[in-house]
CSV table of C-alpha atoms in Angstrom, one decimal:
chain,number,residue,atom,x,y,z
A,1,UNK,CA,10.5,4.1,9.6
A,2,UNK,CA,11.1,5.1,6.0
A,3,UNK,CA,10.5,8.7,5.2
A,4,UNK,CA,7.8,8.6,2.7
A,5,UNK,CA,5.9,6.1,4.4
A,6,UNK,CA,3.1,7.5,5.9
A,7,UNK,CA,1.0,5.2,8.7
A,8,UNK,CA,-2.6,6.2,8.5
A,9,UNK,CA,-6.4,4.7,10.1
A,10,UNK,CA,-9.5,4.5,9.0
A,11,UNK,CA,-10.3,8.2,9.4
A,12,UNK,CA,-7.6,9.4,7.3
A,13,UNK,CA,-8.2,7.2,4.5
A,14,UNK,CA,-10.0,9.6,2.4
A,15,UNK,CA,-7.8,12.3,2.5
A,16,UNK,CA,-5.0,10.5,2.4
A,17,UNK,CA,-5.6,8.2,-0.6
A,18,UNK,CA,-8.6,8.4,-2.0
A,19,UNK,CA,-8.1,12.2,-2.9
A,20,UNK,CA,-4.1,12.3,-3.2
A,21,UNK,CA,-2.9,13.5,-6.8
A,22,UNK,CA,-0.7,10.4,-7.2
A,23,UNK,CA,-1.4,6.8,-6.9
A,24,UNK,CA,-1.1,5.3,-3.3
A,25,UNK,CA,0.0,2.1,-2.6
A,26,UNK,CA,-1.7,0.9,0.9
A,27,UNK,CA,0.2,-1.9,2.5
A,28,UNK,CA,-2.2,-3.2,5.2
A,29,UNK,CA,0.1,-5.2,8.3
A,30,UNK,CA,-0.4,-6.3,11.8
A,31,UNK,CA,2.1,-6.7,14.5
A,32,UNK,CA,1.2,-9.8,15.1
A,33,UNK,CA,1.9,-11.2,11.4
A,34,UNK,CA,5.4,-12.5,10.5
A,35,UNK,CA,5.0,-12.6,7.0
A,36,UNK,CA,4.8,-8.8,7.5
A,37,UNK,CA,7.7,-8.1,8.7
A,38,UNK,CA,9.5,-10.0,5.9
A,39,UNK,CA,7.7,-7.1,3.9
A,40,UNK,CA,8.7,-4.2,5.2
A,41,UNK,CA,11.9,-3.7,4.0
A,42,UNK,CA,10.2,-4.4,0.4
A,43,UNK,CA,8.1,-1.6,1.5
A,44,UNK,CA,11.1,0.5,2.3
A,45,UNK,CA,13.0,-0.1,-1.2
A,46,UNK,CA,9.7,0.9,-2.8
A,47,UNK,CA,9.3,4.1,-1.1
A,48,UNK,CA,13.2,5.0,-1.9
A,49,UNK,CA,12.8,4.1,-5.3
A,50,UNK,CA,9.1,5.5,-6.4
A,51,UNK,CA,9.2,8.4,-3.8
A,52,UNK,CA,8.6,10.9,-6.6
A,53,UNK,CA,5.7,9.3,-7.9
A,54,UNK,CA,4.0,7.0,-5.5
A,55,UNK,CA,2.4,8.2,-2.3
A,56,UNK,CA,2.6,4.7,0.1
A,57,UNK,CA,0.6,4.5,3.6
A,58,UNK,CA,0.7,1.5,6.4
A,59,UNK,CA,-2.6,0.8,7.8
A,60,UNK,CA,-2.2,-1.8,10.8
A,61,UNK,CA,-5.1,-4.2,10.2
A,62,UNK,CA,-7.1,-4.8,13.4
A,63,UNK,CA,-8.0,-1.1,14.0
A,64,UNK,CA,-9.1,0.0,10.6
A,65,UNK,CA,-11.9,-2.3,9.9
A,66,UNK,CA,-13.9,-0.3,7.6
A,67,UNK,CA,-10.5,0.1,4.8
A,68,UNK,CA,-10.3,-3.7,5.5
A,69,UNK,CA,-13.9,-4.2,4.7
A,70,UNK,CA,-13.6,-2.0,2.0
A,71,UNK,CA,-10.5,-3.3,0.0
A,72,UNK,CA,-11.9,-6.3,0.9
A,73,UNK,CA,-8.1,-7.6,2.6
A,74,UNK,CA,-8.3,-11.3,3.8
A,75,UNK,CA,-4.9,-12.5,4.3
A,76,UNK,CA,-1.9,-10.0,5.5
A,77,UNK,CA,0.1,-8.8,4.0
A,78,UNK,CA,-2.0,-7.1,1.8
A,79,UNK,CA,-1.0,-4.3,-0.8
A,80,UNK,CA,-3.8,-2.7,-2.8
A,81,UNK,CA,-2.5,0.2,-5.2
A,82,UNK,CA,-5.1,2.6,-5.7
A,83,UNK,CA,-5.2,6.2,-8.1
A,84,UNK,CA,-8.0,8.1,-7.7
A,85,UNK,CA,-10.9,5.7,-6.0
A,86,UNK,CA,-9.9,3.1,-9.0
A,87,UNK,CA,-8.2,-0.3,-7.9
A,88,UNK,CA,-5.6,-0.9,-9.8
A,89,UNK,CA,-3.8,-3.7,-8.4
A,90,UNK,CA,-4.2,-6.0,-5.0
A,91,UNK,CA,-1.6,-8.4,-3.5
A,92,UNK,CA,-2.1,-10.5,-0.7
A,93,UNK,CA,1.0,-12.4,1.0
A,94,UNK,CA,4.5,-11.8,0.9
A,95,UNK,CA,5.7,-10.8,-2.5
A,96,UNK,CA,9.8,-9.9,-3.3
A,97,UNK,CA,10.9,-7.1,-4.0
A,98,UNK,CA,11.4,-7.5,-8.0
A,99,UNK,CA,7.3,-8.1,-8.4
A,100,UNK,CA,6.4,-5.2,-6.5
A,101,UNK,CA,9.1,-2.9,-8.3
A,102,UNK,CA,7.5,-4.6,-11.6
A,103,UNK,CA,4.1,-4.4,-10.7
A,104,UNK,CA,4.9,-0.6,-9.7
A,105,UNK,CA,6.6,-0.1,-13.0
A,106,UNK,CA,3.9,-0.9,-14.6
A,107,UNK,CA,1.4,1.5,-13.6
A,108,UNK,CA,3.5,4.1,-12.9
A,109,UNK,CA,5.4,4.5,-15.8
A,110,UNK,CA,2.0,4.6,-18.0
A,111,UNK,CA,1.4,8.3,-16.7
């Protein structure tokens, strides 16, 4: 597990992302996905390289429905990049790791 990577449910969801001071970037998984694990070290290389500005949190799928519901993920994986309670981005499926770093560029670099 990265450091920097937080793994988080339902009930932390609030505090965790929709009140953090930075952006977040949820990446919603289940164990049972393979796609997902192809992600993760994606994951990993973001968290390394944005640690500074970018909060990111897993949420495993099947036990936080109501984040689920709410970012409205229906394919894993999903990545949803969230400031505040504002959506600014959502991914589903596998992306590499030069769109996510791009995607992550830029939002973050616009603060």
């Amino acid at each position: 597990m990265n450091k920097g990577i937080i793994t988080i449910t339902d009930a932390e969801f609030e505090t965790e992302v929709l009140t953090a001071e930075q952006p977040v970037l949820v990446y919603f998984w289940a164990s049972w996905c393979g796609p997902c694990q192809l992600m993760s070290p994606v994951i990993n290389l973001a968290a390394a390289t944005y640690s500074d500005r970018l909060k990111i949190v897993k949420m495993e799928a099947d036990p936080n429905p109501v984040a689920i519901k709410q970012y409205q993920v229906e394919g894993l994986p999903a990545l949803r990049l969230v400031r505040g309670k504002e959506l600014l981005e959502s991914v589903e499926g596998v992306i590499g790791k030069e769109k996510l770093l791009s995607l992550l560029d830029q939002h973050l670099n616009n603060n």
